[in-house]
mmCIF file of C-alpha atoms and ligand atoms in Angstrom:
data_model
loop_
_atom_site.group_PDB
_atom_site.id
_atom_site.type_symbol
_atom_site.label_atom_id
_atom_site.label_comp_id
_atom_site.label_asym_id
_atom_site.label_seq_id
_atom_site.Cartn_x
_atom_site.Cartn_y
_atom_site.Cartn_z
ATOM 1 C CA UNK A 931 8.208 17.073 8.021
ATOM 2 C CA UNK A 932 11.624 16.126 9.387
ATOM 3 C CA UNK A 933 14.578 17.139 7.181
ATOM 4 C CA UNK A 934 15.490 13.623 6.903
ATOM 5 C CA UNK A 935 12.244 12.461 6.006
ATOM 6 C CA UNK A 936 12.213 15.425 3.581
ATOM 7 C CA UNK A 937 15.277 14.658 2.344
ATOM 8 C CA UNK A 938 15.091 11.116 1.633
ATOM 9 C CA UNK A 939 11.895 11.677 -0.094
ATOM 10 C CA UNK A 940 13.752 14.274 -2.524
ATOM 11 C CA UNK A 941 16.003 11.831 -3.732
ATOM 12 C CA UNK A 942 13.573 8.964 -4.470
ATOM 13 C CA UNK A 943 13.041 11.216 -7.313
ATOM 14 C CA UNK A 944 16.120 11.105 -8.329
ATOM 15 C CA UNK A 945 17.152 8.796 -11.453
ATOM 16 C CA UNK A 946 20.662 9.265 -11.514
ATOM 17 C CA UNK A 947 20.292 7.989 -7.503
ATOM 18 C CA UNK A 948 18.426 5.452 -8.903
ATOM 19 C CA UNK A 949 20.334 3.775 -11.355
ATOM 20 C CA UNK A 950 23.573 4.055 -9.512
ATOM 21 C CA UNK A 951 21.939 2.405 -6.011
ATOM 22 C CA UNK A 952 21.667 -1.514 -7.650
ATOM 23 C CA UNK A 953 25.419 -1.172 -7.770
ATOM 24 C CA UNK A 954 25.964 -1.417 -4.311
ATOM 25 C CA UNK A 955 26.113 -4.384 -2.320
ATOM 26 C CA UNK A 956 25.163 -2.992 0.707
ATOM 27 C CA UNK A 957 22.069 -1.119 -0.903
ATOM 28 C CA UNK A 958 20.793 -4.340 -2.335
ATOM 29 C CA UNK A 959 21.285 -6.662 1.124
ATOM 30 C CA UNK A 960 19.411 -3.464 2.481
ATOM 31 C CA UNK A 961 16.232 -3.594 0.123
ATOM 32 C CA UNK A 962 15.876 -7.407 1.058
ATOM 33 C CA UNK A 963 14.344 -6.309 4.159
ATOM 34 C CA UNK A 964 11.609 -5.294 2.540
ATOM 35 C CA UNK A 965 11.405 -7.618 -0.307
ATOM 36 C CA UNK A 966 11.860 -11.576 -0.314
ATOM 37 C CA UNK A 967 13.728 -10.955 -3.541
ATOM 38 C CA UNK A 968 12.774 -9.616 -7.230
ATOM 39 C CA UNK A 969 11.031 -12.471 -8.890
ATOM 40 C CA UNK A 970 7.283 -13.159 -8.732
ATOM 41 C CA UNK A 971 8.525 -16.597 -7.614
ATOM 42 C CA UNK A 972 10.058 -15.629 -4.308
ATOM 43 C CA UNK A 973 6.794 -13.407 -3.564
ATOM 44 C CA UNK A 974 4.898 -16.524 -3.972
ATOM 45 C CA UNK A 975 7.440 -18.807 -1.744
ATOM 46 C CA UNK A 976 6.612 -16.078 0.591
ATOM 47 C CA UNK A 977 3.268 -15.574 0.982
ATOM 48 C CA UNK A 978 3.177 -19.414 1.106
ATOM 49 C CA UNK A 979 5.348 -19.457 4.437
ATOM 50 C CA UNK A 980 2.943 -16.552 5.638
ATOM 51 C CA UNK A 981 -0.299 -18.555 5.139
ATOM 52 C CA UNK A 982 1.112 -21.276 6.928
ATOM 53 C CA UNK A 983 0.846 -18.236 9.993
ATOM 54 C CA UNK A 984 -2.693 -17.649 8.595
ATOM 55 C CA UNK A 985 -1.439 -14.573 7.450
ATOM 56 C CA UNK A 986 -2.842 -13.422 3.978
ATOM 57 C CA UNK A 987 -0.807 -11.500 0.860
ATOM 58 C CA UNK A 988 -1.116 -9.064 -1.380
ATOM 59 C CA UNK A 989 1.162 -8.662 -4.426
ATOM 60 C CA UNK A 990 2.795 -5.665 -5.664
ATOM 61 C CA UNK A 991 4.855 -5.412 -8.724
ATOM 62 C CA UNK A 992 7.334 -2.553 -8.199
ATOM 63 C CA UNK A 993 6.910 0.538 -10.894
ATOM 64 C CA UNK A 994 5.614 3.811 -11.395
ATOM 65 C CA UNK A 995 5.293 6.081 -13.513
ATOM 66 C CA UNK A 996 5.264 4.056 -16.434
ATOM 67 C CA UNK A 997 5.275 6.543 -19.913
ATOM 68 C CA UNK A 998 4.943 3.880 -22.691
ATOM 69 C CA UNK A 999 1.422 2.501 -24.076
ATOM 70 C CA UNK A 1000 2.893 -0.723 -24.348
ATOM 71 C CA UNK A 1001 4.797 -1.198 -21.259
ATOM 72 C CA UNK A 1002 1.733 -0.181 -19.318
ATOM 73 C CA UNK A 1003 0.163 -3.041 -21.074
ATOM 74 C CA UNK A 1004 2.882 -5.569 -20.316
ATOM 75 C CA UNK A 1005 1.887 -4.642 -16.499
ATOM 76 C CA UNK A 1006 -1.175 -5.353 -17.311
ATOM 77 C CA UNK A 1007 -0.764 -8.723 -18.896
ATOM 78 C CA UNK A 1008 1.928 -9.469 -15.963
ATOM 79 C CA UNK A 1009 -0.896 -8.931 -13.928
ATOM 80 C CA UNK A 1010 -3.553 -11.257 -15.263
ATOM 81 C CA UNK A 1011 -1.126 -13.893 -15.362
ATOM 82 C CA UNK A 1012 0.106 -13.069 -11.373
ATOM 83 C CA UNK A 1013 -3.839 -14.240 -10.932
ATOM 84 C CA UNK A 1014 -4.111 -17.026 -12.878
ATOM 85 C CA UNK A 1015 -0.992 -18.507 -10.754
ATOM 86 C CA UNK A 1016 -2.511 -17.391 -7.483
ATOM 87 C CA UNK A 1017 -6.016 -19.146 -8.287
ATOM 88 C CA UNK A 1018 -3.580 -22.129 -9.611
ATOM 89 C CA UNK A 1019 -1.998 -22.357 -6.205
ATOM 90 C CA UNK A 1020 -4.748 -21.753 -4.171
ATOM 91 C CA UNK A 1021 -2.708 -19.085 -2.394
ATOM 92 C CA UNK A 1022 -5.069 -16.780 -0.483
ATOM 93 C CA UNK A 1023 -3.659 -13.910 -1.871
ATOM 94 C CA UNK A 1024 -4.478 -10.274 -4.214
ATOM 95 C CA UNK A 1025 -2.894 -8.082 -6.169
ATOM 96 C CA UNK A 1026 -2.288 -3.846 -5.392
ATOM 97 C CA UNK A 1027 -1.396 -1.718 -8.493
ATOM 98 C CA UNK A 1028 -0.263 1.905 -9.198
ATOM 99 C CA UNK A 1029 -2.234 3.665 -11.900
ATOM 100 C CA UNK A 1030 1.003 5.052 -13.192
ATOM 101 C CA UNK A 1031 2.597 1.970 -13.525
ATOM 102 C CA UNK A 1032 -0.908 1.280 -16.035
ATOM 103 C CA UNK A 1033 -0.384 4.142 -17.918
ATOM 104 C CA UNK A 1034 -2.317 7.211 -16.134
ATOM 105 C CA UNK A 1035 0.416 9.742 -16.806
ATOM 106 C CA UNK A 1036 -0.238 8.739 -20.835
ATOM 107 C CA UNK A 1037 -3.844 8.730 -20.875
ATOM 108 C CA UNK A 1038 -6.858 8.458 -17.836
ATOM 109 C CA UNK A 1039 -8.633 5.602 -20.612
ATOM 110 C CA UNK A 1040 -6.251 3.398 -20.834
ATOM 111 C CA UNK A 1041 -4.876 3.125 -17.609
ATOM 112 C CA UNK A 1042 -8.284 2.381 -16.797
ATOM 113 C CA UNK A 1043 -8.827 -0.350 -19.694
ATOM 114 C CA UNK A 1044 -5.491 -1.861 -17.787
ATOM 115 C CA UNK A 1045 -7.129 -1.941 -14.362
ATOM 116 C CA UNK A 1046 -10.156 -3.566 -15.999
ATOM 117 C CA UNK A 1047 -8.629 -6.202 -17.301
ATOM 118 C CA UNK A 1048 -6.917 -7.201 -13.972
ATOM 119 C CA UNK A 1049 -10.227 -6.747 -12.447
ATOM 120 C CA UNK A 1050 -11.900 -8.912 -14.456
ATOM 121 C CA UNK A 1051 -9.081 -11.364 -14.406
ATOM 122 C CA UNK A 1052 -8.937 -11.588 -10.488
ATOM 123 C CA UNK A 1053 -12.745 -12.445 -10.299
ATOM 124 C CA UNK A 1054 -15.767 -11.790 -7.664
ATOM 125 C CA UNK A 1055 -14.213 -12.871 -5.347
ATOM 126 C CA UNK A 1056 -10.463 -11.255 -5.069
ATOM 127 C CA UNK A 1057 -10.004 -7.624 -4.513
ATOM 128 C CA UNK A 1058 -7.785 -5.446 -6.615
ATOM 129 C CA UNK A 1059 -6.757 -3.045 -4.369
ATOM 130 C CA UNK A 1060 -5.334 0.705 -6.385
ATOM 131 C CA UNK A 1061 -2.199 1.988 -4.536
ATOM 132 C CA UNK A 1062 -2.430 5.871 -3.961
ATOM 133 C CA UNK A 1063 0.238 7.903 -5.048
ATOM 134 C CA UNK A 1064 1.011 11.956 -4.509
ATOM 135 C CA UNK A 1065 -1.581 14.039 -4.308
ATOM 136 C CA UNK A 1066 -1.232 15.360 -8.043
ATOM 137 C CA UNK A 1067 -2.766 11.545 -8.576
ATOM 138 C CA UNK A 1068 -5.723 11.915 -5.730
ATOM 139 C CA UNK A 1069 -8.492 13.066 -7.829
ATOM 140 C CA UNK A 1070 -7.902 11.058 -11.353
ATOM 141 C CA UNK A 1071 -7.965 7.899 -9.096
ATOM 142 C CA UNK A 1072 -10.721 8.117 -7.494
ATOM 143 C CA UNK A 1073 -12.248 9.275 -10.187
ATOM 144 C CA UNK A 1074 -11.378 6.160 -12.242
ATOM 145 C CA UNK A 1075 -12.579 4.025 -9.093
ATOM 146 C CA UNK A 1076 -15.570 5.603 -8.789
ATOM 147 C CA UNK A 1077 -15.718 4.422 -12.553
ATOM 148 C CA UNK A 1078 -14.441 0.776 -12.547
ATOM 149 C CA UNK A 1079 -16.677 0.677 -8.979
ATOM 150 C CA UNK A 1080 -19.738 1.185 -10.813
ATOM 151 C CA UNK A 1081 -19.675 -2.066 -12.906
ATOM 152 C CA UNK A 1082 -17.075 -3.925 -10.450
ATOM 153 C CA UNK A 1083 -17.581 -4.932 -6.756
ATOM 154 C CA UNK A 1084 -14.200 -6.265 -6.425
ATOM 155 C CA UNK A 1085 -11.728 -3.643 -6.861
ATOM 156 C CA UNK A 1086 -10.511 -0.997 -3.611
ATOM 157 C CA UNK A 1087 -8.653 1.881 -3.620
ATOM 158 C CA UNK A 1088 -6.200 3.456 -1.160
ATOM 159 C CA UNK A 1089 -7.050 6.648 1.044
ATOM 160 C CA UNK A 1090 -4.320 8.527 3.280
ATOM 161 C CA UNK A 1091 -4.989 9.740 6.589
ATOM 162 C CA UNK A 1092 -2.220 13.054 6.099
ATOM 163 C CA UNK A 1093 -4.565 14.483 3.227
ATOM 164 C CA UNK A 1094 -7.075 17.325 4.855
ATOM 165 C CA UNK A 1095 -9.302 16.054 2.075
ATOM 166 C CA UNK A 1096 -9.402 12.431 2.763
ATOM 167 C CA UNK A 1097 -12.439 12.944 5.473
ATOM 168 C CA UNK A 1098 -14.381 14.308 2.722
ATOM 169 C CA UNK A 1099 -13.490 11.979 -0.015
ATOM 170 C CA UNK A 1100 -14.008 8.943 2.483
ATOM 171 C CA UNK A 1101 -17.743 10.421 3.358
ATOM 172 C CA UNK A 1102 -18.250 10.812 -0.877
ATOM 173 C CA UNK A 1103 -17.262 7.014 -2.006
ATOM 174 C CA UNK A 1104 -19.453 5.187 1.211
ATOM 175 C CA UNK A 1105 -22.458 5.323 -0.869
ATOM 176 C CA UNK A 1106 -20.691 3.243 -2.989
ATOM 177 C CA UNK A 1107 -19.821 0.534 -1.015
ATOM 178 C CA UNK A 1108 -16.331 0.493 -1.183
ATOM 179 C CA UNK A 1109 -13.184 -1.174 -0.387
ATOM 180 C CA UNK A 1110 -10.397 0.924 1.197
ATOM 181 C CA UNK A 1111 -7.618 0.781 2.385
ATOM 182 C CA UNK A 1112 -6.149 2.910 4.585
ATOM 183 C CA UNK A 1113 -2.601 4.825 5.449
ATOM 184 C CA UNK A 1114 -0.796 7.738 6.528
ATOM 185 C CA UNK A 1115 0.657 8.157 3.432
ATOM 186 C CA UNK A 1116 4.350 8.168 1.984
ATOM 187 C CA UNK A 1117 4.982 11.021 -0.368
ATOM 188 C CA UNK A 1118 6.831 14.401 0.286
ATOM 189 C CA UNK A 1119 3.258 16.487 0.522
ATOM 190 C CA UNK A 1120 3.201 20.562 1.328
ATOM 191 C CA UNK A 1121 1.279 21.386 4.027
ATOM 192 C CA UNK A 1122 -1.173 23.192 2.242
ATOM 193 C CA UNK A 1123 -2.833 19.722 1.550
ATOM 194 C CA UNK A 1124 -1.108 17.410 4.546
ATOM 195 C CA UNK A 1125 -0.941 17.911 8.127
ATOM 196 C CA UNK A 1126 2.464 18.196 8.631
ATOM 197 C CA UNK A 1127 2.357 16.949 11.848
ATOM 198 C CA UNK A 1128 2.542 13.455 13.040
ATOM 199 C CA UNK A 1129 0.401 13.606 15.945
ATOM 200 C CA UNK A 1130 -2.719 15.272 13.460
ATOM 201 C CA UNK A 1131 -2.078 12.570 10.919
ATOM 202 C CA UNK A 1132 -2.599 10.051 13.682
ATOM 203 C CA UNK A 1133 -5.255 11.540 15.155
ATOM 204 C CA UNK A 1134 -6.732 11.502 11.957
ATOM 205 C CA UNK A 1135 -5.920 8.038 10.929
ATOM 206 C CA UNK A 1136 -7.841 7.203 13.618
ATOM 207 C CA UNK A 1137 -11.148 9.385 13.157
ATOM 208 C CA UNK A 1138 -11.385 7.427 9.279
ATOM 209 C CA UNK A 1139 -11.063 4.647 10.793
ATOM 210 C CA UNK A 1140 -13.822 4.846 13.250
ATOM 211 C CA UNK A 1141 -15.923 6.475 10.152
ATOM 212 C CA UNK A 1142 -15.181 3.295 8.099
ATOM 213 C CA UNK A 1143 -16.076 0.748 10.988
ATOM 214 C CA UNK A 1144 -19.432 2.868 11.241
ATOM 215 C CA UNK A 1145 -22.658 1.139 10.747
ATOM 216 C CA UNK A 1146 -23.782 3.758 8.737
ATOM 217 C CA UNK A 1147 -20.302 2.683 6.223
ATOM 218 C CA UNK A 1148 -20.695 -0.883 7.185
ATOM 219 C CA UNK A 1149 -24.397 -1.354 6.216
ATOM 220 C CA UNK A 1150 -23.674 0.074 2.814
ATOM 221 C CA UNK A 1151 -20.883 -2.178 1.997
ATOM 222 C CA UNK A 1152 -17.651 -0.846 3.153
ATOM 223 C CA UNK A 1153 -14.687 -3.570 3.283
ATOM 224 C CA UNK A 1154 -12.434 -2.022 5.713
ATOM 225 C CA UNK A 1155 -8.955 -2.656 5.622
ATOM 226 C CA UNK A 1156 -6.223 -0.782 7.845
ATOM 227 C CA UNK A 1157 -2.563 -0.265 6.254
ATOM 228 C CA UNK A 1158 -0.402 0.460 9.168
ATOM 229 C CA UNK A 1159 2.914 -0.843 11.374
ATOM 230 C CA UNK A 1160 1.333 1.730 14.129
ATOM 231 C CA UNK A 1161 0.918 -0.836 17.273
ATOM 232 C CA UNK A 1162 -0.310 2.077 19.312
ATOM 233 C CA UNK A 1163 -2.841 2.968 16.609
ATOM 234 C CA UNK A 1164 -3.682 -1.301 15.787
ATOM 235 C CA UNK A 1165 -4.689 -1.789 19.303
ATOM 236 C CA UNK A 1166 -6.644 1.462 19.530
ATOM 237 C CA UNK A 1167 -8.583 0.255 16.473
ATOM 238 C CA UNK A 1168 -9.028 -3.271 17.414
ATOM 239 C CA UNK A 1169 -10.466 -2.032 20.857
ATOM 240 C CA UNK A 1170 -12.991 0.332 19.585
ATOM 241 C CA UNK A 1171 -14.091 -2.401 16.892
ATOM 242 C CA UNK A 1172 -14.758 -4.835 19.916
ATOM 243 C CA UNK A 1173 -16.351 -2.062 21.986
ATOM 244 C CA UNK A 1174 -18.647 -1.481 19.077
ATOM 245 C CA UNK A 1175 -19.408 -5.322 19.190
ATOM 246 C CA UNK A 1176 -17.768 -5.669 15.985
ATOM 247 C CA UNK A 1177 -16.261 -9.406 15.357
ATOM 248 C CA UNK A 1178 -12.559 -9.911 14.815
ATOM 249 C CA UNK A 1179 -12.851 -10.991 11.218
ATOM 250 C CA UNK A 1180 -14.962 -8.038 10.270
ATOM 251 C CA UNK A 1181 -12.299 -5.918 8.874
ATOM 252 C CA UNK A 1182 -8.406 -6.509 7.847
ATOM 253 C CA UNK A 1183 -5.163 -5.174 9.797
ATOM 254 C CA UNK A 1184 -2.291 -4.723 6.425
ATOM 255 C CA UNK A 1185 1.449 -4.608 6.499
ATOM 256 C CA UNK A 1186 4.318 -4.207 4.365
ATOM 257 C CA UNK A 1187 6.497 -7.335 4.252
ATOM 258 C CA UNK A 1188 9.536 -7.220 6.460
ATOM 259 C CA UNK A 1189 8.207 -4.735 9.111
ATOM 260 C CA UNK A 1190 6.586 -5.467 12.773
ATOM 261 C CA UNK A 1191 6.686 -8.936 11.774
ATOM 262 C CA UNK A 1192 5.658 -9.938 15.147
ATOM 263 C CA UNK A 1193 2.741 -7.953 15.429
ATOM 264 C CA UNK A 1194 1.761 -9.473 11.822
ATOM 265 C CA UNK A 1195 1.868 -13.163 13.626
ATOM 266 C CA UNK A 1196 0.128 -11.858 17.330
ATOM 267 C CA UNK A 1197 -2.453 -10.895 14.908
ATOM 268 C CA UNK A 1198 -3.372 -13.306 13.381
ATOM 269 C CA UNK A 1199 -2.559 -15.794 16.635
ATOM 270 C CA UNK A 1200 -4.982 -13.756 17.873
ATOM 271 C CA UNK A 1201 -7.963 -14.191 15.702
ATOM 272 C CA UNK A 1202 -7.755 -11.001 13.581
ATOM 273 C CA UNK A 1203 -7.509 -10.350 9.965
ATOM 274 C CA UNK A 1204 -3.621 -10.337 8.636
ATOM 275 C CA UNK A 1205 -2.566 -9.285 5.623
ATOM 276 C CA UNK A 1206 0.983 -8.811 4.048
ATOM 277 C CA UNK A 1207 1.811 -7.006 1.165
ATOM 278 C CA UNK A 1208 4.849 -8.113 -0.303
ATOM 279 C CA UNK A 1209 6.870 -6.180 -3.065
ATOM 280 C CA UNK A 1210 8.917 -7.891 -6.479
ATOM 281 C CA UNK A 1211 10.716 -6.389 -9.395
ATOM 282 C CA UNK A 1212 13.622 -4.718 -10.148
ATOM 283 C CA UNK A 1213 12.118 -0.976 -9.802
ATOM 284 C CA UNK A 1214 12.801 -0.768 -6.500
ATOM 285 C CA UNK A 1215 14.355 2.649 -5.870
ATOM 286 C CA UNK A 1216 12.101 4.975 -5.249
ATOM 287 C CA UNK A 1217 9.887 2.410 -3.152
ATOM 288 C CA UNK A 1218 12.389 1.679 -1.316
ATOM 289 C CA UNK A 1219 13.558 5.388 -0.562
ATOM 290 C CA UNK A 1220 9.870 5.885 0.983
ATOM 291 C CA UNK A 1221 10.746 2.624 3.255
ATOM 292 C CA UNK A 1222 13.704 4.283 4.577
ATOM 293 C CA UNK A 1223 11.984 8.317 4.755
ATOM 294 C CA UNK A 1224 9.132 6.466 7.243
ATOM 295 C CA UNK A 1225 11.947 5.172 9.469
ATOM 296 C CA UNK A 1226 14.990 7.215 9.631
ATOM 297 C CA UNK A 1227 16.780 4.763 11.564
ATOM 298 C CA UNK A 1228 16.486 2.382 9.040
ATOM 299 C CA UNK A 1229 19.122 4.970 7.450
ATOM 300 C CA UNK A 1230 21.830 3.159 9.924
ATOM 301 C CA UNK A 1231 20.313 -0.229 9.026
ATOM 302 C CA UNK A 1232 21.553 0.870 5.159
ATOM 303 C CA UNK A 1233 24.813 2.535 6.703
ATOM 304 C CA UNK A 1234 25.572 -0.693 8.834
ATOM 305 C CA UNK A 1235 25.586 -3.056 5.995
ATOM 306 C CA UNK A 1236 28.474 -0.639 4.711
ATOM 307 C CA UNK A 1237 30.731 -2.111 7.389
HETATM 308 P P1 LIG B 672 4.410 5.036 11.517
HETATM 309 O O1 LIG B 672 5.189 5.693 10.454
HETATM 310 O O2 LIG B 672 3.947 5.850 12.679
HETATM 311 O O3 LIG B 672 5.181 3.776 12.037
HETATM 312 C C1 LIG B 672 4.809 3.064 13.175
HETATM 313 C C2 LIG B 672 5.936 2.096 13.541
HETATM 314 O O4 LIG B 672 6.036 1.089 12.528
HETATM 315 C C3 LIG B 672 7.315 2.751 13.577
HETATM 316 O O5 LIG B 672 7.585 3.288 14.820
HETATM 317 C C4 LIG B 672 8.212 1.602 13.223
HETATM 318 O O6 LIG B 672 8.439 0.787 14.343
HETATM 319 C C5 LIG B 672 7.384 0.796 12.241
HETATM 320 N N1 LIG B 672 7.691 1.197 10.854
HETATM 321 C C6 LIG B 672 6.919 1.945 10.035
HETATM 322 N N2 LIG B 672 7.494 2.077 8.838
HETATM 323 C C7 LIG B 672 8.644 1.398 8.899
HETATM 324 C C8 LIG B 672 9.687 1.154 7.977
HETATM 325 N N3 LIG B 672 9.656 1.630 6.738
HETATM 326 N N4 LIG B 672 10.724 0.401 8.376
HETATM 327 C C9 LIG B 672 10.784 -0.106 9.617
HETATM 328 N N5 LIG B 672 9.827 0.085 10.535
HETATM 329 C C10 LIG B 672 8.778 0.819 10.182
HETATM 330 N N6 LIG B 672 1.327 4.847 1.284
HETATM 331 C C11 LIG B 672 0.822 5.572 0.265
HETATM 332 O O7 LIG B 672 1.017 6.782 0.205
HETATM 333 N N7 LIG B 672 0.082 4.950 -0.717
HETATM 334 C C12 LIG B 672 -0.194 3.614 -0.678
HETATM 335 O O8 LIG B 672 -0.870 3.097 -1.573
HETATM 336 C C13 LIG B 672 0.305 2.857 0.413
HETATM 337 N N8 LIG B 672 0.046 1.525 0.533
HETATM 338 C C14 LIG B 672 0.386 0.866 1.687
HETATM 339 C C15 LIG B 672 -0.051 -0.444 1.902
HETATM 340 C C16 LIG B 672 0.215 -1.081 3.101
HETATM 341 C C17 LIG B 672 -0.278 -2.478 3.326
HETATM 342 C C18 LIG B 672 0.959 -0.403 4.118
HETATM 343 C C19 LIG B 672 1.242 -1.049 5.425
HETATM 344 C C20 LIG B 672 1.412 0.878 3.894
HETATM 345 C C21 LIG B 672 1.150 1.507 2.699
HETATM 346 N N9 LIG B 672 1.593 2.817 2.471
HETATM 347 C C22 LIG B 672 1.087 3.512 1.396
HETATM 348 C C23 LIG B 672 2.623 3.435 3.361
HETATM 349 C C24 LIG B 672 2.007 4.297 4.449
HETATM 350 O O9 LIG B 672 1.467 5.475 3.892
HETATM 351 C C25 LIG B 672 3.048 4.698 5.509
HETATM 352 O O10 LIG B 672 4.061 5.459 4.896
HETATM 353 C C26 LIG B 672 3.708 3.541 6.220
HETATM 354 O O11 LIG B 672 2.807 2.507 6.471
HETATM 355 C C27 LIG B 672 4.331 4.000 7.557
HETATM 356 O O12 LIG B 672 3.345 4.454 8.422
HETATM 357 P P2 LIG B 672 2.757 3.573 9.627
HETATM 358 O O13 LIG B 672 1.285 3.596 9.530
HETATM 359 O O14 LIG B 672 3.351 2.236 9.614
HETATM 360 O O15 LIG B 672 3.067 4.398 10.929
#
């Protein structure tokens, strides 16, 4: 892991860095890169400029680690009523949650009581994809989708490509049909669990992918979705899906709002699946300290708004 990377992940951690940052002016016009602004309402106006592109969205209120019952449950509730305006609006759009933003660090039951209710809120017919956090997280969250899988088609869960375990977790939920989503992955990991090299994690990346566009995955249900700015890695996928004799709509390219917007468009221009995850809410920080750790140039896009 590069020191910067390594460095930048440190202090996303850190909550004296993160309630000094709003202060600054040039942090703030810095974190609009990544996010149309902090109220549901401007993630809406967004993703309604991005279907007009054919591009789909995904919602994501920012927060993590959430340590009160009843705060957890406000996410909840903020949730169900994100759904009920995106059915209202017709908006082709879904929702991605944290578990620890529903309570997970409290208690395993009612963070999954929290997911359930957005589940059920969303309907058949709207995924609810789970965001994956650090690794410490892996195991309780697939263990709760395993759980809310079972008696719900419609939710999907994250996987990360730099985890050595991923291939094997990957081969354990197929059975189950599953939605996933997949990504390098954003934390500060040891390499006794992540490849710390880039080239392995791409290499990777790319060997899931192939696993999840399988017929073997595909005839037992997998909804494949790949979470990546990679263009090298998009148009490696995209070619093996075609060579396979896979159709364009059979899977889903995702992207985080603000980044290779172009390649978001010349996607969907050109007849694949485009999705957009955009990000609201004050709690910013720390997400926005991984946005700047995958990047380190975007460090002088921060620094440059300084001046
Ligand atoms: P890579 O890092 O190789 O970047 C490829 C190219 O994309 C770069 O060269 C650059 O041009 C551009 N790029 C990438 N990141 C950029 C940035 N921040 N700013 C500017 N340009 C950038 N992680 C996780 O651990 N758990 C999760 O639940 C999720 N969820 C998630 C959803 C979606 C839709 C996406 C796209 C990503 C995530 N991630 C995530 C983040 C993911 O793990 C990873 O950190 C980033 O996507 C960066 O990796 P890339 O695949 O883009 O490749």
């Amino acid at each position: 892991m590069s020191m910067v990377r390594s460095v930048l992940l440190a202090g996303s951690q850190s909550r004296w860095l993160r309630e000094q940052a709003p202060r600054f002016r040039f942090v703030r016009d810095a974190v609009s890169r990544f996010m149309p602004g902090e109220k549901l309402e401007d993630a809406l106006e967004a993703a309604r400029a991005l279907q007009r592109e054919n591009i789909a969205a995904v919602f994501t209120a920012l927060g993590e680690n959430i340590t009160d019952k009843a705060e957890a449950e406000a996410v909840a509730a903020h949730y169900v009523d994100v759904l009920r305006r995106i059915h209202l609006s017709g908006l082709r759009a879904e929702v991605s949650v944290k578990l620890t933003q529903l309570g997970l660090d409290l208690d395993a039951g009612l963070a999954c009581e929290n997911l359930r209710r957005i589940v059920e809120a969303a309907g058949p017919a709207s995924t609810v994809w789970i965001d994956m956090e650090a690794s410490n997280y892996t195991e309780r969250t697939l263990e709760l989708y395993r759980r809310l899988r079972f008696s719900h088609p419609n939710v999907g869960v994250c996987l990360q490509a730099y985890l050595y375990r991923t291939r094997e977790d990957l081969e354990s939920l197929i059975p189950l049909g599953p939605a996933i989503r997949l990504v390098k992955g954003a934390y500060k990991e040891p390499h006794t669990v992540a490849f710390p090299r880039k080239r392995d994690v791409d290499e990777n990346y790319f060997k899931l992918a192939q696993r999840m566009l399988s017929e073997y995955a595909r005839t037992r249900g997998m909804r494949a979705a790949f979470g990546t700015h990679d263009r090298a890695l998009i148009a490696r996928i995209a070619a093996h899906a075609l060579s396979i004799g896979l159709s364009k709509d059979a899977f889903q390219f995702q992207m985080l709002y603000g980044i290779q917007r172009q390649e978001q468009l010349r996607l969907a221009r050109d007849g694949w699946r485009s999705t957009v995850l955009i990000a609201y809410g004050s709690y910013w920080f720390p997400w926005f300290m991984r946005r700047l750790a995958e990047r380190p140039a975007n460090v002088w896009f921060v620094a440059r708004n300084l001046f």
